[in-house]
Amino acid sequence: MTQTSWSPPDASKAGATLETFVLEGMFQVPGATGTFTSVLNQISLAAKLITCRVRSAGLADVLGYTGETNVQNESVQKLDVIANGIVLNVLRRRGHCMGVASEELDHAVIFPEARGGYLVVVDPLDGSSNIDVDVSIGTIFGILRADRDKPITEGSFLVSGKDYAAAGYVIYGTSTVLVLTTGKGVHGFTWDPAAGEFFLSHENMRCPERGNIYSVNEGNHARWTDGVKRWASHMKEEDKADGRPYTHRYVGSLVADAHRTLIKGGIFAYPADTKSPKGKLRLLYEANPMAMIFEAAGGRAITGRGRVLDVVPSELHARVPLIIGSKTDVETFERFAGNEA
Ligand code: FDP
């Protein structure tokens, strides 16, 4: 049979590089200047550079602590510092990012020479306690529009998550995967070390309506509210008709626990407790990006008292309780512990 015209074998974008995917998205936005695309490309470059450092960490004497503590009063790991430096250097380069708020730094870094219209919030290396034991860690980021008519200050970063332009994370796991949303659809790109590119591997990710895994630090049990304790007991009770008990999984790297929950469904919870009465996870660069991703994938993200994306941050390093996952599983949590999580 003679073929008269060529057409792509599959309308899906599977196999596209991250750069192509983002560029094609840009072409659909009338008047787009390429600034947002440029910031995203710089984030993917930072992810590639951090991947290289993470993959050879044991060889290059970058495991272990620096001996300092950060603004969160946590011991700083050498890789934390390296990842933070990579992100800041890369984002500063093109002049499209006007400032960065990082989990690693007391204050936001403003780039006065920048002309572009975006700010970035970032946890450069999430899951620090897992670095030295070769367990999955990650980078989490959010991209915010900057008001070009006003000078950029730390206050410019204090917007609620529903105003983020994009969010994502990179998991340094069995492979490196970058998951991204601009609010409509969530897509995952896997790093091909031979080609040196991220390729679209998880197109239009959807969080299942319900899962069978619950993820929470059970060691905090004594510190939880009664509602959270009742919820955790409920997940462990035998009830075949209701699909319980749930399986328990807890990596202790938010990126790893969230990535599994996004793909397999279920629930991840870090509720408030007597040790962390406001919650442990940081609103700007942990909770908001994850909340944006879960909502865009059909899941939910709550603090216990409402939607994460509605919380207006009071300060750069504000913390919140975070409950993310399948719609039905988050509803169950709300039934037991809503208003007291
Ligand atoms: P880590 O302290 O190791 O950096 O935000 C930090 C975080 O890890 C999250 O990645 C993780 O979900 C959580 O804290 C783990 O906290 P616990 O050790 O208290 O369970």
Short mmCIF file of C-alpha atoms and ligand atoms in Angstrom, two decimals:
data_model
loop_
_atom_site.label_atom_id
_atom_site.label_comp_id
_atom_site.label_asym_id
_atom_site.label_seq_id
_atom_site.Cartn_x
_atom_site.Cartn_y
_atom_site.Cartn_z
CA MET A 1 0.00 0.00 0.00
CA THR A 2 1.40 3.41 -0.95
CA GLN A 3 1.33 6.01 1.75
CA THR A 4 0.41 9.44 0.40
CA SER A 5 1.06 11.58 3.45
CA TRP A 6 2.90 11.12 6.71
CA SER A 7 1.03 11.37 10.00
CA PRO A 8 2.33 10.81 13.50
CA PRO A 9 1.80 7.26 14.72
CA ASP A 10 0.16 8.46 17.93
CA ALA A 11 -1.43 11.77 18.85
CA SER A 12 -0.02 11.42 22.38
CA LYS A 13 3.01 13.47 23.26
CA ALA A 14 4.73 10.43 24.82
CA GLY A 15 8.44 10.60 24.16
CA ALA A 16 8.57 14.40 23.87
CA THR A 17 11.37 16.04 25.80
CA LEU A 18 10.39 18.32 28.68
CA GLU A 19 11.64 21.31 26.69
CA THR A 20 9.52 20.45 23.65
CA PHE A 21 6.49 19.80 25.81
CA VAL A 22 6.82 23.14 27.57
CA LEU A 23 7.50 25.01 24.30
CA GLU A 24 4.43 23.45 22.66
CA GLY A 25 2.40 24.60 25.66
CA MET A 26 3.79 28.10 25.25
CA PHE A 27 2.83 28.27 21.58
CA GLN A 28 -0.80 27.78 22.62
CA VAL A 29 -0.77 30.89 24.82
CA PRO A 30 -1.31 34.03 22.72
CA GLY A 31 1.23 36.72 23.56
CA ALA A 32 3.49 34.39 25.56
CA THR A 33 6.96 35.86 25.85
CA GLY A 34 8.90 32.70 26.68
CA THR A 35 9.83 33.97 30.15
CA PHE A 36 7.90 31.26 31.97
CA THR A 37 9.30 28.61 29.61
CA SER A 38 12.78 29.89 30.35
CA VAL A 39 12.30 29.63 34.14
CA LEU A 40 10.97 26.09 33.78
CA ASN A 41 13.90 25.12 31.58
CA GLN A 42 16.31 26.48 34.18
CA ILE A 43 14.58 24.41 36.87
CA SER A 44 14.99 21.30 34.73
CA LEU A 45 18.68 22.17 34.29
CA ALA A 46 19.04 22.45 38.08
CA ALA A 47 17.33 19.03 38.41
CA LYS A 48 19.85 17.52 35.96
CA LEU A 49 22.79 19.00 37.87
CA ILE A 50 21.43 17.87 41.25
CA THR A 51 20.81 14.37 39.81
CA CYS A 52 24.49 14.15 38.85
CA ARG A 53 25.56 15.12 42.38
CA VAL A 54 23.05 12.80 44.07
CA ARG A 55 23.98 9.82 41.88
CA SER A 56 27.67 10.10 42.75
CA ALA A 57 27.27 11.41 46.29
CA GLY A 58 28.94 8.43 47.97
CA LEU A 59 32.00 8.77 45.71
CA ALA A 60 32.49 12.49 45.86
CA ASP A 61 32.64 13.02 49.62
CA VAL A 62 29.41 14.97 49.75
CA LEU A 63 27.57 12.78 52.25
CA GLY A 64 27.16 13.85 55.86
CA TYR A 65 26.65 17.07 57.74
CA THR A 66 28.30 20.48 57.37
CA GLY A 67 28.18 21.03 61.15
CA GLU A 68 25.74 23.96 60.79
CA THR A 69 21.99 24.27 61.41
CA ASN A 70 19.54 26.02 59.08
CA VAL A 71 16.73 28.48 59.78
CA GLN A 72 14.49 25.51 60.68
CA ASN A 73 17.05 24.49 63.33
CA GLU A 74 17.82 21.32 61.39
CA SER A 75 21.35 20.00 60.83
CA VAL A 76 22.52 20.96 57.36
CA GLN A 77 23.77 18.22 55.06
CA LYS A 78 26.49 18.90 52.51
CA LEU A 79 24.13 17.93 49.68
CA ASP A 80 21.53 20.45 50.98
CA VAL A 81 24.09 23.22 50.52
CA ILE A 82 25.19 21.97 47.10
CA ALA A 83 21.61 21.66 45.82
CA ASN A 84 20.73 25.11 47.14
CA GLY A 85 23.76 26.64 45.40
CA ILE A 86 22.88 24.94 42.11
CA VAL A 87 19.29 26.20 42.18
CA LEU A 88 20.29 29.80 42.98
CA ASN A 89 23.07 29.95 40.38
CA VAL A 90 20.98 28.44 37.61
CA LEU A 91 17.91 30.59 38.27
CA ARG A 92 19.90 33.79 38.44
CA ARG A 93 21.54 33.22 35.07
CA ARG A 94 18.92 34.21 32.47
CA GLY A 95 17.36 37.15 34.29
CA HIS A 96 13.84 35.74 34.02
CA CYS A 97 13.54 34.77 37.69
CA MET A 98 13.35 37.83 39.95
CA GLY A 99 13.95 36.08 43.25
CA VAL A 100 14.04 32.80 45.14
CA ALA A 101 12.75 31.77 48.57
CA SER A 102 14.53 28.61 49.63
CA GLU A 103 13.97 26.32 52.57
CA GLU A 104 17.72 26.53 53.18
CA LEU A 105 17.92 30.31 53.59
CA ASP A 106 16.63 32.63 56.32
CA HIS A 107 15.62 35.27 53.78
CA ALA A 108 14.55 35.37 50.16
CA VAL A 109 17.24 36.17 47.60
CA ILE A 110 16.19 38.97 45.23
CA PHE A 111 17.91 39.33 41.83
CA PRO A 112 17.82 43.11 41.23
CA GLU A 113 19.22 42.81 37.71
CA ALA A 114 16.45 40.44 36.55
CA ARG A 115 13.88 41.64 34.01
CA GLY A 116 11.56 38.63 33.95
CA GLY A 117 8.28 38.22 35.71
CA TYR A 118 8.56 35.18 38.00
CA LEU A 119 9.58 34.20 41.52
CA VAL A 120 10.52 30.68 42.60
CA VAL A 121 9.94 28.98 45.96
CA VAL A 122 11.99 25.84 46.47
CA ASP A 123 13.04 23.08 48.81
CA PRO A 124 16.27 22.20 46.97
CA LEU A 125 16.77 18.85 48.69
CA ASP A 126 13.80 17.37 50.50
CA GLY A 127 14.13 14.34 52.75
CA SER A 128 17.58 15.15 54.12
CA SER A 129 17.50 12.38 56.70
CA ASN A 130 17.47 9.86 53.85
CA ILE A 131 20.53 11.16 51.98
CA ASP A 132 23.17 9.08 53.75
CA VAL A 133 21.21 5.84 53.44
CA ASP A 134 20.55 5.97 49.68
CA VAL A 135 16.78 6.35 50.01
CA SER A 136 14.80 8.53 47.57
CA ILE A 137 15.05 12.29 48.07
CA GLY A 138 13.78 15.16 45.97
CA THR A 139 13.46 18.81 45.01
CA ILE A 140 10.12 20.64 45.35
CA PHE A 141 9.33 23.95 43.65
CA GLY A 142 6.62 26.49 42.93
CA ILE A 143 6.63 29.30 40.35
CA LEU A 144 4.85 32.56 41.20
CA ARG A 145 4.06 35.53 38.96
CA ALA A 146 5.86 38.67 40.11
CA ASP A 147 4.20 42.05 39.95
CA ARG A 148 6.64 43.98 37.73
CA ASP A 149 5.19 47.33 38.82
CA LYS A 150 6.21 46.84 42.44
CA PRO A 151 9.66 46.28 43.93
CA ILE A 152 10.24 42.64 44.86
CA THR A 153 10.41 42.10 48.60
CA GLU A 154 10.00 39.10 50.87
CA GLY A 155 6.29 39.99 51.03
CA SER A 156 6.02 39.28 47.27
CA PHE A 157 6.38 35.56 48.09
CA LEU A 158 3.54 35.53 50.62
CA VAL A 159 0.71 34.53 48.28
CA SER A 160 -1.60 31.57 48.72
CA GLY A 161 -0.97 28.43 46.69
CA LYS A 162 -3.99 28.99 44.46
CA ASP A 163 -2.06 31.89 42.91
CA TYR A 164 1.00 29.81 41.95
CA ALA A 165 1.57 29.69 38.18
CA ALA A 166 3.12 26.23 38.31
CA ALA A 167 4.47 23.67 40.73
CA GLY A 168 6.40 20.46 40.63
CA TYR A 169 8.86 18.14 42.19
CA VAL A 170 11.80 16.02 41.14
CA ILE A 171 12.26 12.61 42.73
CA TYR A 172 15.76 11.16 42.78
CA GLY A 173 14.60 7.56 43.06
CA THR A 174 15.19 4.41 41.04
CA SER A 175 15.11 6.91 38.21
CA THR A 176 14.92 10.69 38.32
CA VAL A 177 11.40 11.87 37.50
CA LEU A 178 10.24 15.48 37.23
CA VAL A 179 6.50 15.96 37.84
CA LEU A 180 4.98 19.25 36.73
CA THR A 181 1.65 21.07 36.69
CA THR A 182 0.52 24.49 35.56
CA GLY A 183 -2.84 23.80 37.20
CA LYS A 184 -4.34 21.90 34.27
CA GLY A 185 -3.05 18.34 34.09
CA VAL A 186 -0.03 16.78 35.76
CA HIS A 187 2.76 15.28 33.70
CA GLY A 188 5.86 13.27 34.60
CA PHE A 189 9.18 13.27 32.73
CA THR A 190 11.86 10.64 33.28
CA TRP A 191 15.54 11.48 33.04
CA ASP A 192 17.41 9.48 30.41
CA PRO A 193 21.06 9.67 31.53
CA ALA A 194 22.37 8.49 28.15
CA ALA A 195 20.50 11.15 26.18
CA GLY A 196 20.85 13.79 28.90
CA GLU A 197 17.17 14.74 28.64
CA PHE A 198 13.88 14.43 30.50
CA PHE A 199 11.32 12.58 28.35
CA LEU A 200 7.56 12.55 28.88
CA SER A 201 6.84 9.22 30.55
CA HIS A 202 3.73 9.84 32.69
CA GLU A 203 1.23 11.74 30.58
CA ASN A 204 -1.79 13.23 32.34
CA MET A 205 -1.28 11.63 35.76
CA ARG A 206 -4.46 11.01 37.76
CA CYS A 207 -4.57 10.20 41.46
CA PRO A 208 -6.91 7.19 41.89
CA GLU A 209 -10.32 7.92 43.54
CA ARG A 210 -9.30 5.62 46.42
CA GLY A 211 -6.18 3.66 47.34
CA ASN A 212 -5.18 1.06 49.92
CA ILE A 213 -2.08 2.65 51.49
CA TYR A 214 -1.89 5.13 54.37
CA SER A 215 1.33 7.00 55.05
CA VAL A 216 2.02 8.77 58.32
CA ASN A 217 4.82 8.79 60.89
CA GLU A 218 3.26 6.30 63.36
CA GLY A 219 6.02 7.20 65.84
CA ASN A 220 4.15 10.45 66.50
CA HIS A 221 1.04 8.59 67.71
CA ALA A 222 1.25 9.77 71.33
CA ARG A 223 1.44 13.39 70.16
CA TRP A 224 -1.65 13.31 67.90
CA THR A 225 -5.12 14.67 68.63
CA ASP A 226 -7.84 12.14 69.49
CA GLY A 227 -9.32 12.52 66.01
CA VAL A 228 -6.05 11.65 64.27
CA LYS A 229 -5.56 8.69 66.63
CA ARG A 230 -9.07 7.43 65.80
CA TRP A 231 -8.39 7.85 62.07
CA ALA A 232 -5.12 5.85 62.26
CA SER A 233 -6.87 3.07 64.22
CA HIS A 234 -9.65 3.01 61.62
CA MET A 235 -7.10 2.51 58.81
CA LYS A 236 -5.66 -0.49 60.69
CA GLU A 237 -8.96 -2.18 61.56
CA GLU A 238 -10.01 -5.34 59.74
CA ASP A 239 -13.11 -4.77 57.59
CA LYS A 240 -12.98 -6.78 54.39
CA ALA A 241 -16.09 -5.19 52.89
CA ASP A 242 -14.53 -1.74 53.31
CA GLY A 243 -11.09 -2.79 52.06
CA ARG A 244 -9.36 -2.40 55.43
CA PRO A 245 -6.82 -2.68 56.93
CA TYR A 246 -4.85 -0.39 54.68
CA THR A 247 -1.17 -1.13 54.05
CA HIS A 248 1.22 1.25 55.81
CA ARG A 249 4.16 2.86 53.96
CA TYR A 250 6.30 5.74 55.23
CA VAL A 251 9.57 6.69 53.56
CA GLY A 252 10.08 9.95 55.45
CA SER A 253 10.88 11.94 52.28
CA LEU A 254 7.81 13.95 51.34
CA VAL A 255 8.61 13.66 47.64
CA ALA A 256 8.79 9.85 47.80
CA ASP A 257 5.65 9.45 49.90
CA ALA A 258 3.74 11.92 47.72
CA HIS A 259 4.93 10.35 44.43
CA ARG A 260 3.76 6.91 45.52
CA THR A 261 0.43 8.34 46.73
CA LEU A 262 -0.09 10.20 43.44
CA ILE A 263 0.46 7.05 41.39
CA LYS A 264 -1.08 4.36 43.58
CA GLY A 265 -3.64 6.40 45.51
CA GLY A 266 -4.23 6.36 49.26
CA ILE A 267 -3.27 9.07 51.70
CA PHE A 268 -0.19 10.83 53.10
CA ALA A 269 -0.70 12.79 56.31
CA TYR A 270 1.58 14.96 58.41
CA PRO A 271 -0.96 16.38 60.87
CA ALA A 272 -0.28 18.89 63.62
CA ASP A 273 0.82 17.30 66.89
CA THR A 274 2.01 18.42 70.30
CA LYS A 275 5.61 18.71 69.04
CA SER A 276 4.65 20.61 65.87
CA PRO A 277 1.37 22.35 66.77
CA LYS A 278 1.27 24.17 63.42
CA GLY A 279 2.33 21.09 61.45
CA LYS A 280 5.88 20.24 60.35
CA LEU A 281 5.89 20.80 56.60
CA ARG A 282 6.55 24.19 55.06
CA LEU A 283 3.64 25.89 53.32
CA LEU A 284 5.46 27.78 50.56
CA TYR A 285 7.77 25.15 49.17
CA GLU A 286 6.42 21.81 50.36
CA ALA A 287 2.65 21.91 51.04
CA ASN A 288 1.54 24.33 48.28
CA PRO A 289 3.37 22.64 45.37
CA MET A 290 2.11 19.21 46.47
CA ALA A 291 -1.43 20.57 46.96
CA MET A 292 -1.42 22.10 43.48
CA ILE A 293 -0.27 18.81 41.96
CA PHE A 294 -2.79 16.65 43.83
CA GLU A 295 -5.73 18.91 43.01
CA ALA A 296 -4.73 19.08 39.34
CA ALA A 297 -4.53 15.27 39.31
CA GLY A 298 -8.04 14.88 40.75
CA GLY A 299 -6.97 14.29 44.35
CA ARG A 300 -7.30 16.55 47.39
CA ALA A 301 -5.00 18.48 49.72
CA ILE A 302 -6.18 19.79 53.09
CA THR A 303 -4.74 21.09 56.34
CA GLY A 304 -7.57 19.45 58.28
CA ARG A 305 -9.29 22.79 58.59
CA GLY A 306 -9.60 23.57 54.89
CA ARG A 307 -7.91 23.59 51.53
CA VAL A 308 -4.11 24.00 51.64
CA LEU A 309 -4.20 26.26 48.57
CA ASP A 310 -6.40 28.80 50.42
CA VAL A 311 -3.97 29.38 53.28
CA VAL A 312 -2.37 32.85 53.17
CA PRO A 313 1.21 32.57 54.47
CA SER A 314 2.12 34.78 57.41
CA GLU A 315 5.85 34.32 56.87
CA LEU A 316 8.33 32.73 54.47
CA HIS A 317 8.91 29.60 56.51
CA ALA A 318 5.30 29.11 57.71
CA ARG A 319 4.35 25.52 58.47
CA VAL A 320 1.01 23.75 57.97
CA PRO A 321 -0.49 20.32 58.58
CA LEU A 322 -0.60 18.51 55.23
CA ILE A 323 -3.01 15.77 54.20
CA ILE A 324 -2.89 14.79 50.53
CA GLY A 325 -4.16 11.91 48.47
CA SER A 326 -7.14 10.20 46.89
CA LYS A 327 -10.44 12.06 47.25
CA THR A 328 -12.17 9.30 49.20
CA ASP A 329 -9.23 8.70 51.53
CA VAL A 330 -8.85 12.41 52.35
CA GLU A 331 -12.61 12.54 53.04
CA THR A 332 -12.22 9.69 55.51
CA PHE A 333 -9.46 11.60 57.32
CA GLU A 334 -11.70 14.69 57.42
CA ARG A 335 -14.53 12.67 58.94
CA PHE A 336 -12.35 11.59 61.84
CA ALA A 337 -9.98 14.49 62.33
CA GLY A 338 -11.38 17.48 60.39
CA ASN A 339 -11.10 20.64 62.49
CA GLU A 340 -8.57 19.20 64.84
CA ALA A 341 -5.77 17.95 62.59
P1 FDP B 1 13.39 15.76 56.38
O1 FDP B 1 13.11 16.31 57.77
O2 FDP B 1 14.18 14.50 56.38
O3 FDP B 1 13.96 16.80 55.44
O4 FDP B 1 10.28 18.43 55.26
C1 FDP B 1 11.15 17.62 55.73
C2 FDP B 1 10.80 16.13 55.80
O5 FDP B 1 11.96 15.36 55.76
C3 FDP B 1 9.86 15.61 54.70
O6 FDP B 1 10.52 15.33 53.51
C4 FDP B 1 9.27 14.37 55.33
O7 FDP B 1 8.00 14.04 54.81
C5 FDP B 1 9.21 14.74 56.79
O8 FDP B 1 10.10 15.84 56.99
C6 FDP B 1 9.63 13.62 57.69
O9 FDP B 1 9.46 14.01 59.00
P2 FDP B 1 9.56 12.97 60.25
O10 FDP B 1 10.97 12.51 60.29
O11 FDP B 1 9.17 13.81 61.42
O12 FDP B 1 8.58 11.89 59.98
#
